[in-house]
Amino acid sequence: IGGSRDVVFSHCSFADLGAGAVRIDGGKFDAAPRTQTRGLVVEDCEIGPYGRDWASAVGVLVKNAAGCRIAHNHIHDGLYTGVSLGWNWGYGESVSRDNIVEYNLIEEIGKGILNDMGGIYTLGLSPGTVIRNNVIRRIRRWAYGGNGYYPDEGSQGILVEKNLFVDAPTLLGAHYVREVMVRNNIFALQGGKN
């Protein structure tokens, strides 16, 4: 809900979901400050299976929000992306900033059903955002775009470090990005489409 502040989802179990588990969404850059979402936390949660009715659902979606932290979760058995951040197309102004995705295990994503997805997906300007110390493995897509990490359409201002990306058709697939620092990660065992 737009304008949410400092909400914590901790030690939750989300299973057998028709869509995604957690959707964090707030007002866009030009919206009133009271509609802008900040400081939400999703930690120590078990998320999956998900997307059983809405295959394009995301395990944890952080859209138009700042200062959120997604940490120590097990996100698995989804038909689309595990964690998605940003959601402002291109390099335009965005409230998405300073989000942290760390110490998550994201696995068995995609299942060869959809395309244009990844273990972690980013979209748009996100200064100060950090993706670190995650394990992303066993990603499968139908025909294209099954990425371990997928910075897409204007992703900018993101640090990606100390992650392990294993067994995906494309371990890192960047599209229309700038100023995304990828350092000290391990990319191993590029896998097949499904």
PDB file of C-alpha atoms in Angstrom:
ATOM      1  CA  ILE A   1       0.000   0.000   0.000  1.00  0.00           C
ATOM      2  CA  GLY A   2       1.380   3.424  -0.919  1.00  0.00           C
ATOM      3  CA  GLY A   3       2.779   5.331   2.037  1.00  0.00           C
ATOM      4  CA  SER A   4       3.665   2.292   4.144  1.00  0.00           C
ATOM      5  CA  ARG A   5       6.639   2.852   6.453  1.00  0.00           C
ATOM      6  CA  ASP A   6       8.801   0.591   8.608  1.00  0.00           C
ATOM      7  CA  VAL A   7       6.722  -2.592   8.268  1.00  0.00           C
ATOM      8  CA  VAL A   8       8.484  -5.905   9.005  1.00  0.00           C
ATOM      9  CA  PHE A   9       7.574  -9.346   7.640  1.00  0.00           C
ATOM     10  CA  SER A  10       9.705 -11.757   9.679  1.00  0.00           C
ATOM     11  CA  HIS A  11       9.719 -15.532  10.144  1.00  0.00           C
ATOM     12  CA  CYS A  12       6.693 -15.969   7.868  1.00  0.00           C
ATOM     13  CA  SER A  13       5.889 -18.977   5.728  1.00  0.00           C
ATOM     14  CA  PHE A  14       4.210 -18.391   2.356  1.00  0.00           C
ATOM     15  CA  ALA A  15       3.382 -21.624   0.510  1.00  0.00           C
ATOM     16  CA  ASP A  16       1.241 -22.909  -2.348  1.00  0.00           C
ATOM     17  CA  LEU A  17       0.510 -19.374  -3.569  1.00  0.00           C
ATOM     18  CA  GLY A  18      -1.617 -18.474  -6.564  1.00  0.00           C
ATOM     19  CA  ALA A  19       0.523 -15.334  -7.108  1.00  0.00           C
ATOM     20  CA  GLY A  20       3.501 -13.785  -5.261  1.00  0.00           C
ATOM     21  CA  ALA A  21       4.197 -13.609  -1.534  1.00  0.00           C
ATOM     22  CA  VAL A  22       5.039  -9.946  -0.785  1.00  0.00           C
ATOM     23  CA  ARG A  23       4.375  -6.880  -2.931  1.00  0.00           C
ATOM     24  CA  ILE A  24       5.861  -3.618  -1.687  1.00  0.00           C
ATOM     25  CA  ASP A  25       4.624  -0.673  -3.761  1.00  0.00           C
ATOM     26  CA  GLY A  26       4.440   3.055  -3.264  1.00  0.00           C
ATOM     27  CA  GLY A  27       3.906   6.324  -5.040  1.00  0.00           C
ATOM     28  CA  LYS A  28       6.010   7.333  -8.024  1.00  0.00           C
ATOM     29  CA  PHE A  29       8.663  10.078  -7.950  1.00  0.00           C
ATOM     30  CA  ASP A  30       6.208  12.930  -8.556  1.00  0.00           C
ATOM     31  CA  ALA A  31       3.582  11.621  -6.108  1.00  0.00           C
ATOM     32  CA  ALA A  32       2.883  13.222  -2.749  1.00  0.00           C
ATOM     33  CA  PRO A  33       5.496  12.250  -0.120  1.00  0.00           C
ATOM     34  CA  ARG A  34       2.829  10.612   2.031  1.00  0.00           C
ATOM     35  CA  THR A  35       2.279   7.992  -0.714  1.00  0.00           C
ATOM     36  CA  GLN A  36       5.957   7.028  -0.921  1.00  0.00           C
ATOM     37  CA  THR A  37       6.818   3.722   0.688  1.00  0.00           C
ATOM     38  CA  ARG A  38       9.996   3.356   2.788  1.00  0.00           C
ATOM     39  CA  GLY A  39      11.827   1.067   5.152  1.00  0.00           C
ATOM     40  CA  LEU A  40       9.973  -2.234   4.765  1.00  0.00           C
ATOM     41  CA  VAL A  41      11.749  -5.475   5.690  1.00  0.00           C
ATOM     42  CA  VAL A  42      11.163  -9.054   4.529  1.00  0.00           C
ATOM     43  CA  GLU A  43      13.464 -11.364   6.509  1.00  0.00           C
ATOM     44  CA  ASP A  44      13.829 -14.990   7.529  1.00  0.00           C
ATOM     45  CA  CYS A  45      10.809 -16.073   5.464  1.00  0.00           C
ATOM     46  CA  GLU A  46      10.056 -19.265   3.583  1.00  0.00           C
ATOM     47  CA  ILE A  47       8.505 -18.317   0.222  1.00  0.00           C
ATOM     48  CA  GLY A  48       7.358 -21.005  -2.169  1.00  0.00           C
ATOM     49  CA  PRO A  49       5.870 -22.587  -4.115  1.00  0.00           C
ATOM     50  CA  TYR A  50       4.331 -19.468  -5.678  1.00  0.00           C
ATOM     51  CA  GLY A  51       2.769 -18.335  -8.966  1.00  0.00           C
ATOM     52  CA  ARG A  52       0.496 -21.343  -9.340  1.00  0.00           C
ATOM     53  CA  ASP A  53      -2.428 -19.354 -10.837  1.00  0.00           C
ATOM     54  CA  TRP A  54      -0.558 -16.216 -11.988  1.00  0.00           C
ATOM     55  CA  ALA A  55       2.648 -17.630 -13.424  1.00  0.00           C
ATOM     56  CA  SER A  56       4.189 -14.160 -13.885  1.00  0.00           C
ATOM     57  CA  ALA A  57       4.054 -13.424 -10.139  1.00  0.00           C
ATOM     58  CA  VAL A  58       7.240 -12.471  -8.285  1.00  0.00           C
ATOM     59  CA  GLY A  59       8.234 -13.984  -4.926  1.00  0.00           C
ATOM     60  CA  VAL A  60       9.091 -10.552  -3.442  1.00  0.00           C
ATOM     61  CA  LEU A  61       8.329  -7.417  -5.483  1.00  0.00           C
ATOM     62  CA  VAL A  62       9.779  -4.068  -4.329  1.00  0.00           C
ATOM     63  CA  LYS A  63       8.248  -1.448  -6.612  1.00  0.00           C
ATOM     64  CA  ASN A  64       8.615   2.331  -6.172  1.00  0.00           C
ATOM     65  CA  ALA A  65      10.012   2.014  -2.647  1.00  0.00           C
ATOM     66  CA  ALA A  66      13.162   3.114  -0.805  1.00  0.00           C
ATOM     67  CA  GLY A  67      15.274   1.771   2.024  1.00  0.00           C
ATOM     68  CA  CYS A  68      13.765  -1.709   1.992  1.00  0.00           C
ATOM     69  CA  ARG A  69      15.663  -4.841   3.019  1.00  0.00           C
ATOM     70  CA  ILE A  70      15.057  -8.367   1.694  1.00  0.00           C
ATOM     71  CA  ALA A  71      17.285 -10.699   3.736  1.00  0.00           C
ATOM     72  CA  HIS A  72      17.793 -14.308   4.855  1.00  0.00           C
ATOM     73  CA  ASN A  73      14.807 -15.665   2.905  1.00  0.00           C
ATOM     74  CA  HIS A  74      14.421 -18.968   1.076  1.00  0.00           C
ATOM     75  CA  ILE A  75      12.553 -18.145  -2.157  1.00  0.00           C
ATOM     76  CA  HIS A  76      11.853 -21.177  -4.314  1.00  0.00           C
ATOM     77  CA  ASP A  77       9.607 -23.025  -6.736  1.00  0.00           C
ATOM     78  CA  GLY A  78       8.254 -19.990  -8.582  1.00  0.00           C
ATOM     79  CA  LEU A  79       7.394 -19.829 -12.249  1.00  0.00           C
ATOM     80  CA  TYR A  80       8.859 -16.347 -12.687  1.00  0.00           C
ATOM     81  CA  THR A  81      11.316 -14.015 -10.883  1.00  0.00           C
ATOM     82  CA  GLY A  82      12.416 -14.513  -7.261  1.00  0.00           C
ATOM     83  CA  VAL A  83      13.064 -10.881  -6.213  1.00  0.00           C
ATOM     84  CA  SER A  84      12.301  -7.823  -8.356  1.00  0.00           C
ATOM     85  CA  LEU A  85      13.363  -4.239  -7.566  1.00  0.00           C
ATOM     86  CA  GLY A  86      12.721  -0.798  -9.024  1.00  0.00           C
ATOM     87  CA  TRP A  87      10.028  -0.675 -11.661  1.00  0.00           C
ATOM     88  CA  ASN A  88      10.616   2.649 -13.287  1.00  0.00           C
ATOM     89  CA  TRP A  89      11.265   2.220 -17.034  1.00  0.00           C
ATOM     90  CA  GLY A  90      14.390   3.890 -18.376  1.00  0.00           C
ATOM     91  CA  TYR A  91      16.656   6.400 -16.665  1.00  0.00           C
ATOM     92  CA  GLY A  92      13.912   8.717 -15.381  1.00  0.00           C
ATOM     93  CA  GLU A  93      13.623   9.870 -11.765  1.00  0.00           C
ATOM     94  CA  SER A  94      12.556   7.229  -9.308  1.00  0.00           C
ATOM     95  CA  VAL A  95      11.825   6.826  -5.615  1.00  0.00           C
ATOM     96  CA  SER A  96      13.475   3.397  -5.771  1.00  0.00           C
ATOM     97  CA  ARG A  97      16.773   3.728  -3.934  1.00  0.00           C
ATOM     98  CA  ASP A  98      18.896   2.333  -1.117  1.00  0.00           C
ATOM     99  CA  ASN A  99      17.251  -1.094  -1.181  1.00  0.00           C
ATOM    100  CA  ILE A 100      19.224  -4.103   0.081  1.00  0.00           C
ATOM    101  CA  VAL A 101      18.871  -7.728  -1.056  1.00  0.00           C
ATOM    102  CA  GLU A 102      21.212  -9.947   0.961  1.00  0.00           C
ATOM    103  CA  TYR A 103      21.784 -13.473   2.245  1.00  0.00           C
ATOM    104  CA  ASN A 104      18.847 -15.016   0.373  1.00  0.00           C
ATOM    105  CA  LEU A 105      18.691 -18.474  -1.187  1.00  0.00           C
ATOM    106  CA  ILE A 106      16.738 -18.179  -4.441  1.00  0.00           C
ATOM    107  CA  GLU A 107      16.341 -21.489  -6.277  1.00  0.00           C
ATOM    108  CA  GLU A 108      14.225 -23.558  -8.651  1.00  0.00           C
ATOM    109  CA  ILE A 109      12.858 -20.472 -10.429  1.00  0.00           C
ATOM    110  CA  GLY A 110      11.178 -20.431 -13.838  1.00  0.00           C
ATOM    111  CA  LYS A 111      10.619 -24.146 -14.379  1.00  0.00           C
ATOM    112  CA  GLY A 112      10.877 -23.617 -18.168  1.00  0.00           C
ATOM    113  CA  ILE A 113       7.440 -21.961 -18.322  1.00  0.00           C
ATOM    114  CA  LEU A 114       8.062 -18.221 -19.021  1.00  0.00           C
ATOM    115  CA  ASN A 115      10.727 -15.920 -20.507  1.00  0.00           C
ATOM    116  CA  ASP A 116      12.397 -12.596 -19.658  1.00  0.00           C
ATOM    117  CA  MET A 117      12.950 -13.330 -15.971  1.00  0.00           C
ATOM    118  CA  GLY A 118      15.616 -14.045 -13.395  1.00  0.00           C
ATOM    119  CA  GLY A 119      16.512 -14.987  -9.869  1.00  0.00           C
ATOM    120  CA  ILE A 120      16.917 -11.261  -9.142  1.00  0.00           C
ATOM    121  CA  TYR A 121      15.526  -8.687 -11.602  1.00  0.00           C
ATOM    122  CA  THR A 122      16.017  -4.908 -11.502  1.00  0.00           C
ATOM    123  CA  LEU A 123      14.385  -2.176 -13.559  1.00  0.00           C
ATOM    124  CA  GLY A 124      15.154   1.542 -13.599  1.00  0.00           C
ATOM    125  CA  LEU A 125      17.181   4.013 -11.582  1.00  0.00           C
ATOM    126  CA  SER A 126      17.956   2.649  -8.091  1.00  0.00           C
ATOM    127  CA  PRO A 127      20.867   4.599  -6.541  1.00  0.00           C
ATOM    128  CA  GLY A 128      22.395   3.070  -3.453  1.00  0.00           C
ATOM    129  CA  THR A 129      20.792  -0.336  -4.023  1.00  0.00           C
ATOM    130  CA  VAL A 130      22.962  -3.320  -3.010  1.00  0.00           C
ATOM    131  CA  ILE A 131      22.562  -6.998  -3.950  1.00  0.00           C
ATOM    132  CA  ARG A 132      25.056  -9.070  -1.942  1.00  0.00           C
ATOM    133  CA  ASN A 133      25.802 -12.470  -0.434  1.00  0.00           C
ATOM    134  CA  ASN A 134      22.896 -14.262  -2.137  1.00  0.00           C
ATOM    135  CA  VAL A 135      22.862 -17.746  -3.649  1.00  0.00           C
ATOM    136  CA  ILE A 136      20.831 -17.981  -6.860  1.00  0.00           C
ATOM    137  CA  ARG A 137      20.633 -21.390  -8.511  1.00  0.00           C
ATOM    138  CA  ARG A 138      18.676 -23.550 -10.917  1.00  0.00           C
ATOM    139  CA  ILE A 139      16.922 -20.946 -13.071  1.00  0.00           C
ATOM    140  CA  ARG A 140      14.976 -22.242 -16.094  1.00  0.00           C
ATOM    141  CA  ARG A 141      13.210 -20.333 -18.886  1.00  0.00           C
ATOM    142  CA  TRP A 142      11.140 -21.384 -21.853  1.00  0.00           C
ATOM    143  CA  ALA A 143      13.034 -19.679 -24.745  1.00  0.00           C
ATOM    144  CA  TYR A 144      14.995 -16.566 -23.654  1.00  0.00           C
ATOM    145  CA  GLY A 145      16.000 -14.433 -20.666  1.00  0.00           C
ATOM    146  CA  GLY A 146      16.476 -16.956 -17.864  1.00  0.00           C
ATOM    147  CA  ASN A 147      19.094 -15.046 -15.860  1.00  0.00           C
ATOM    148  CA  GLY A 148      20.699 -15.448 -12.475  1.00  0.00           C
ATOM    149  CA  TYR A 149      20.809 -11.646 -12.230  1.00  0.00           C
ATOM    150  CA  TYR A 150      18.923  -9.555 -14.788  1.00  0.00           C
ATOM    151  CA  PRO A 151      19.432  -5.766 -14.743  1.00  0.00           C
ATOM    152  CA  ASP A 152      16.917  -4.524 -17.325  1.00  0.00           C
ATOM    153  CA  GLU A 153      15.671  -1.277 -18.950  1.00  0.00           C
ATOM    154  CA  GLY A 154      17.478   1.566 -17.230  1.00  0.00           C
ATOM    155  CA  SER A 155      18.887  -0.248 -14.208  1.00  0.00           C
ATOM    156  CA  GLN A 156      21.392   2.169 -12.712  1.00  0.00           C
ATOM    157  CA  GLY A 157      23.187   2.863  -9.427  1.00  0.00           C
ATOM    158  CA  ILE A 158      23.289  -0.752  -8.229  1.00  0.00           C
ATOM    159  CA  LEU A 159      26.115  -2.681  -6.557  1.00  0.00           C
ATOM    160  CA  VAL A 160      26.113  -6.477  -7.054  1.00  0.00           C
ATOM    161  CA  GLU A 161      28.785  -8.230  -4.982  1.00  0.00           C
ATOM    162  CA  LYS A 162      29.726 -11.495  -3.285  1.00  0.00           C
ATOM    163  CA  ASN A 163      26.835 -13.485  -4.790  1.00  0.00           C
ATOM    164  CA  LEU A 164      26.899 -17.033  -6.118  1.00  0.00           C
ATOM    165  CA  PHE A 165      25.028 -17.527  -9.407  1.00  0.00           C
ATOM    166  CA  VAL A 166      24.864 -21.195 -10.431  1.00  0.00           C
ATOM    167  CA  ASP A 167      23.066 -23.177 -13.129  1.00  0.00           C
ATOM    168  CA  ALA A 168      21.085 -20.704 -15.231  1.00  0.00           C
ATOM    169  CA  PRO A 169      20.808 -20.367 -19.030  1.00  0.00           C
ATOM    170  CA  THR A 170      22.312 -16.875 -18.663  1.00  0.00           C
ATOM    171  CA  LEU A 171      24.117 -16.160 -15.419  1.00  0.00           C
ATOM    172  CA  LEU A 172      24.180 -12.361 -15.946  1.00  0.00           C
ATOM    173  CA  GLY A 173      22.037 -10.809 -18.675  1.00  0.00           C
ATOM    174  CA  ALA A 174      22.150  -6.998 -18.853  1.00  0.00           C
ATOM    175  CA  HIS A 175      19.819  -4.992 -21.101  1.00  0.00           C
ATOM    176  CA  TYR A 176      19.969  -1.167 -21.419  1.00  0.00           C
ATOM    177  CA  VAL A 177      21.851  -0.469 -18.159  1.00  0.00           C
ATOM    178  CA  ARG A 178      24.593   1.814 -16.862  1.00  0.00           C
ATOM    179  CA  GLU A 179      26.505   2.268 -13.620  1.00  0.00           C
ATOM    180  CA  VAL A 180      25.776  -1.232 -12.355  1.00  0.00           C
ATOM    181  CA  MET A 181      28.886  -2.419 -10.500  1.00  0.00           C
ATOM    182  CA  VAL A 182      29.286  -6.203 -10.553  1.00  0.00           C
ATOM    183  CA  ARG A 183      32.282  -7.322  -8.475  1.00  0.00           C
ATOM    184  CA  ASN A 184      33.563 -10.328  -6.539  1.00  0.00           C
ATOM    185  CA  ASN A 185      30.728 -12.671  -7.585  1.00  0.00           C
ATOM    186  CA  ILE A 186      30.965 -16.296  -8.662  1.00  0.00           C
ATOM    187  CA  PHE A 187      29.191 -17.291 -11.894  1.00  0.00           C
ATOM    188  CA  ALA A 188      29.277 -21.047 -12.502  1.00  0.00           C
ATOM    189  CA  LEU A 189      27.700 -23.838 -14.523  1.00  0.00           C
ATOM    190  CA  GLN A 190      25.746 -21.991 -17.158  1.00  0.00           C
ATOM    191  CA  GLY A 191      22.808 -24.353 -17.726  1.00  0.00           C
ATOM    192  CA  GLY A 192      20.347 -25.187 -20.469  1.00  0.00           C
ATOM    193  CA  LYS A 193      16.972 -23.656 -21.150  1.00  0.00           C
ATOM    194  CA  ASN A 194      15.044 -26.119 -18.992  1.00  0.00           C
TER     195      ASN A 194
END
